[in-house]
PDB file of C-alpha atoms in Angstrom:
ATOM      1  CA  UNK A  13      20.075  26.010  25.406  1.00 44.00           C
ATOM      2  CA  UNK A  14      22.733  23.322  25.761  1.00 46.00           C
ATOM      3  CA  UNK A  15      24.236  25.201  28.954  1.00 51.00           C
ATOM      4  CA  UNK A  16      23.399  22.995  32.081  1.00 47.00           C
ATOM      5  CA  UNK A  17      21.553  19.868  30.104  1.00 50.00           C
ATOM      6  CA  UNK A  18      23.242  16.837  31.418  1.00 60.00           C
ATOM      7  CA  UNK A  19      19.903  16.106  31.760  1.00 68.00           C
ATOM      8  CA  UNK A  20      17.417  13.419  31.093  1.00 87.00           C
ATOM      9  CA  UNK A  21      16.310  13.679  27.267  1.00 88.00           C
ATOM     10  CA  UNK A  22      12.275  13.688  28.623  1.00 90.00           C
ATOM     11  CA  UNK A  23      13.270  16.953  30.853  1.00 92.00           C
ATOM     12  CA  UNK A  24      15.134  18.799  27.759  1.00 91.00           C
ATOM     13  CA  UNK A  25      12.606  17.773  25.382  1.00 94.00           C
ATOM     14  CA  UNK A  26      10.195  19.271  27.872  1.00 94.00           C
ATOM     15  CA  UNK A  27      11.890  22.716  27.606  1.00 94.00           C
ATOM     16  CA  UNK A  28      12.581  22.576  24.350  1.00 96.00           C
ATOM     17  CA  UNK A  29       8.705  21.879  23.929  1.00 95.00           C
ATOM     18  CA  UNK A  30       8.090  25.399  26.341  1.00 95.00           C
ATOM     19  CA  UNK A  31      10.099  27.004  23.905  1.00 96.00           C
ATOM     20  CA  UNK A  32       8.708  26.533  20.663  1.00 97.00           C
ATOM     21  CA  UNK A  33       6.532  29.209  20.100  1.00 97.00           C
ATOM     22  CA  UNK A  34       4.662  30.431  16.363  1.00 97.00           C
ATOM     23  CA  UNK A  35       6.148  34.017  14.865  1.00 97.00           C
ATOM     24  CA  UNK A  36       5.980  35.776  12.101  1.00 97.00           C
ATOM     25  CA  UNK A  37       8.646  35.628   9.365  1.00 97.00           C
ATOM     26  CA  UNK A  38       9.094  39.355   9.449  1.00 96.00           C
ATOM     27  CA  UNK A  39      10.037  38.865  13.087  1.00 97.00           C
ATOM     28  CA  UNK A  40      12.600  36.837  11.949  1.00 97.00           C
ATOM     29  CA  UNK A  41      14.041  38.486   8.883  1.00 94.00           C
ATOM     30  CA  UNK A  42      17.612  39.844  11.124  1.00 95.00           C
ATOM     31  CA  UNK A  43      18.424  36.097  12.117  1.00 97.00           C
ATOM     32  CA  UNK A  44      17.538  34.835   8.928  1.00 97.00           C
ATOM     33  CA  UNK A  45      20.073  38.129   7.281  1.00 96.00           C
ATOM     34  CA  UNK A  46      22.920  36.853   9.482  1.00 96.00           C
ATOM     35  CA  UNK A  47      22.302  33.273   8.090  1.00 96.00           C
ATOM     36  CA  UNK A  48      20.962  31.485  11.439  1.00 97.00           C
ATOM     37  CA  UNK A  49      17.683  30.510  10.124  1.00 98.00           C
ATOM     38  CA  UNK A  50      17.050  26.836   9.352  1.00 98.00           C
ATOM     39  CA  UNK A  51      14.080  25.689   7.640  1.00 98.00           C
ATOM     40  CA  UNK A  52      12.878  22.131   8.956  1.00 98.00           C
ATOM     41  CA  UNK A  53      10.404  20.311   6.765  1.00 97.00           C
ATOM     42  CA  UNK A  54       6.719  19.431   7.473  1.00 96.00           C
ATOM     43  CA  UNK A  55       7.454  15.924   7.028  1.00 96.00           C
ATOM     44  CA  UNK A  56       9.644  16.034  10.542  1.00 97.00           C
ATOM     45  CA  UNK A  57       8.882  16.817  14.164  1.00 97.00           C
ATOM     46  CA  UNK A  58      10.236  20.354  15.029  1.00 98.00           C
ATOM     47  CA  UNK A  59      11.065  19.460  18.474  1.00 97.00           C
ATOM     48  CA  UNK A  60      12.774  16.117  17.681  1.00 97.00           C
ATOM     49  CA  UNK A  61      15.110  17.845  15.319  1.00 98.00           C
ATOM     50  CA  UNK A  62      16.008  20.732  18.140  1.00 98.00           C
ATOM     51  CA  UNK A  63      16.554  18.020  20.649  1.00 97.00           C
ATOM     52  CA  UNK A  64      18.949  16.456  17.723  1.00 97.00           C
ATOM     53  CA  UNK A  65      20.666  19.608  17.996  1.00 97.00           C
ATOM     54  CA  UNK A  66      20.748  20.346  20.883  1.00 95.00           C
ATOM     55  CA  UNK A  67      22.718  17.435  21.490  1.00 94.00           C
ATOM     56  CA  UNK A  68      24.863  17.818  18.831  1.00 94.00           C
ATOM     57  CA  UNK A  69      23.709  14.923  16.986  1.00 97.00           C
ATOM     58  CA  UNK A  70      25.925  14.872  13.913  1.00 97.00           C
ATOM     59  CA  UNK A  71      24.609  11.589  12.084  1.00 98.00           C
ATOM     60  CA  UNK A  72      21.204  12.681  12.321  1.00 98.00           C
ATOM     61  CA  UNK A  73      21.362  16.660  10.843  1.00 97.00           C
ATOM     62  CA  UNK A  74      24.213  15.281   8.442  1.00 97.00           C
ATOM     63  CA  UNK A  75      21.259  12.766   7.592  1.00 98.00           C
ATOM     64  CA  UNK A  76      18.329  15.178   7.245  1.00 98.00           C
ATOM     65  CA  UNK A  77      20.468  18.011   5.443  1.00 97.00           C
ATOM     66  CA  UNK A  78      21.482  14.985   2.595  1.00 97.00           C
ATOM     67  CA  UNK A  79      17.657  13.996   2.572  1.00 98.00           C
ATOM     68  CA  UNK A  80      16.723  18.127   2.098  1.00 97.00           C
ATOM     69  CA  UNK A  81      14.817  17.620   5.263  1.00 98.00           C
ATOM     70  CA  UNK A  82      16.510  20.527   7.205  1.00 98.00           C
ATOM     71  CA  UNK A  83      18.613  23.519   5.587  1.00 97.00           C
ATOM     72  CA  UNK A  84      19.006  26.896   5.936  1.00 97.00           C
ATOM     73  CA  UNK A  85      16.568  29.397   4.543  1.00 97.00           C
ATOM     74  CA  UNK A  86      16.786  30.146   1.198  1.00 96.00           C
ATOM     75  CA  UNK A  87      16.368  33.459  -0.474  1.00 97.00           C
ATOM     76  CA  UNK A  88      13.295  32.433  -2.839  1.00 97.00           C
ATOM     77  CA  UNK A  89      11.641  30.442   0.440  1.00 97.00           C
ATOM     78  CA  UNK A  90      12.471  33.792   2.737  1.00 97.00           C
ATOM     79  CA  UNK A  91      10.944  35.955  -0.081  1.00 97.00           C
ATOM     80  CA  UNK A  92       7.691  33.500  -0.259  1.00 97.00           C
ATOM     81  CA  UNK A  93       7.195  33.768   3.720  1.00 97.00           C
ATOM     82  CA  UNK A  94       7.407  37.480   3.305  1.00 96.00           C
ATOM     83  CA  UNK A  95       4.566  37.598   0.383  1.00 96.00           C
ATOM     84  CA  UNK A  96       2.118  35.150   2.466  1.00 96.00           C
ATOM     85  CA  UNK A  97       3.463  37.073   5.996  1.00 96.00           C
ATOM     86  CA  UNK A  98       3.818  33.749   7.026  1.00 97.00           C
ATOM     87  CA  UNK A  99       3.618  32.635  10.754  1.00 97.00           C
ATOM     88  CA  UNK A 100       6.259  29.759  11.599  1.00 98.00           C
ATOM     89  CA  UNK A 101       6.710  27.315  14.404  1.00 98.00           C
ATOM     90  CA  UNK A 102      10.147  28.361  15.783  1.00 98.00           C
ATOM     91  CA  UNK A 103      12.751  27.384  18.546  1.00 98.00           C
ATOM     92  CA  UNK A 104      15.814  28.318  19.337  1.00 97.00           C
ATOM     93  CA  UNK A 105      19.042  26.583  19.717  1.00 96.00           C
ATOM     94  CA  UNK A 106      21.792  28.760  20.320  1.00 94.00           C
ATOM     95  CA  UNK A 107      23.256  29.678  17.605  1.00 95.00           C
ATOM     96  CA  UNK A 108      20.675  28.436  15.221  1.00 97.00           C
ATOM     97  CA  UNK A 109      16.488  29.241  14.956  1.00 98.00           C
ATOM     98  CA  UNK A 110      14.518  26.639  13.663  1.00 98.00           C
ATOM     99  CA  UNK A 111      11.119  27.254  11.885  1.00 98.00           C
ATOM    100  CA  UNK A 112       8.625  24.927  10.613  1.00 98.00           C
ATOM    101  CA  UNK A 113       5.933  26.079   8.217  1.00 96.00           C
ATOM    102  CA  UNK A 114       3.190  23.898   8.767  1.00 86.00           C
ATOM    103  CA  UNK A 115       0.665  25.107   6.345  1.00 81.00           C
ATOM    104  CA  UNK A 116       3.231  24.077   3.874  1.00 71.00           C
ATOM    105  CA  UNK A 117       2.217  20.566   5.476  1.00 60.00           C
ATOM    106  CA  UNK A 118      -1.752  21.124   4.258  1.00 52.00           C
ATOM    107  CA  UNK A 119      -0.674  22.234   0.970  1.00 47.00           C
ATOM    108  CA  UNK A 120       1.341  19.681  -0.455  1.00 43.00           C
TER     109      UNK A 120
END
């Protein structure tokens, strides 16, 4: 996504916004076995934290992975999203997919 983005943060945001799309988990289960799956809490705004990276915004993932707020997928998480065939907000920035389970959200 980051190719020709010298662009206003409003326009990106925009795409990135276009992008973001819900799936399945199963859909996801090859990214997630090659280790590009990051889980993004409830308590954040999926499309703020793709902007962050798009932009290679170091002090704010270095911030949310120390807070727990955004890691990769786990094995016990991935295994829970397969039991409830979970459907995820994702979006992708190349070389990561981010997903977002919102019903987590109504459930805790």
């Amino acid at each position: 996504m980051h190719e020709n983005f010298e662009v206003e943060p409003d326009v990106l945001k925009a795409k990135i916004i276009s992008e973001t799309a819900r799936i399945h988990w199963l859909e996801l289960q090859k990214f997630y076995a090659a280790g590009s799956v990051v889980q993004v809490s409830a308590q954040l705004d999926l499309v703020d934290v793709a902007f962050a990276f798009s932009q290679d915004d170091k002090a704010a993932v270095q911030h949310w992975l120390q807070a727990g707020l955004v890691d990769r997928v786990n094995d016990t998480q991935a295994q829970l999203w397969v039991e409830q065939q979970a459907e995820l907000w994702a979006v992708v920035i190349s070389p990561w997919i981010l997903v977002q389970d919102k019903a987590a959200q109504a459930t805790h």
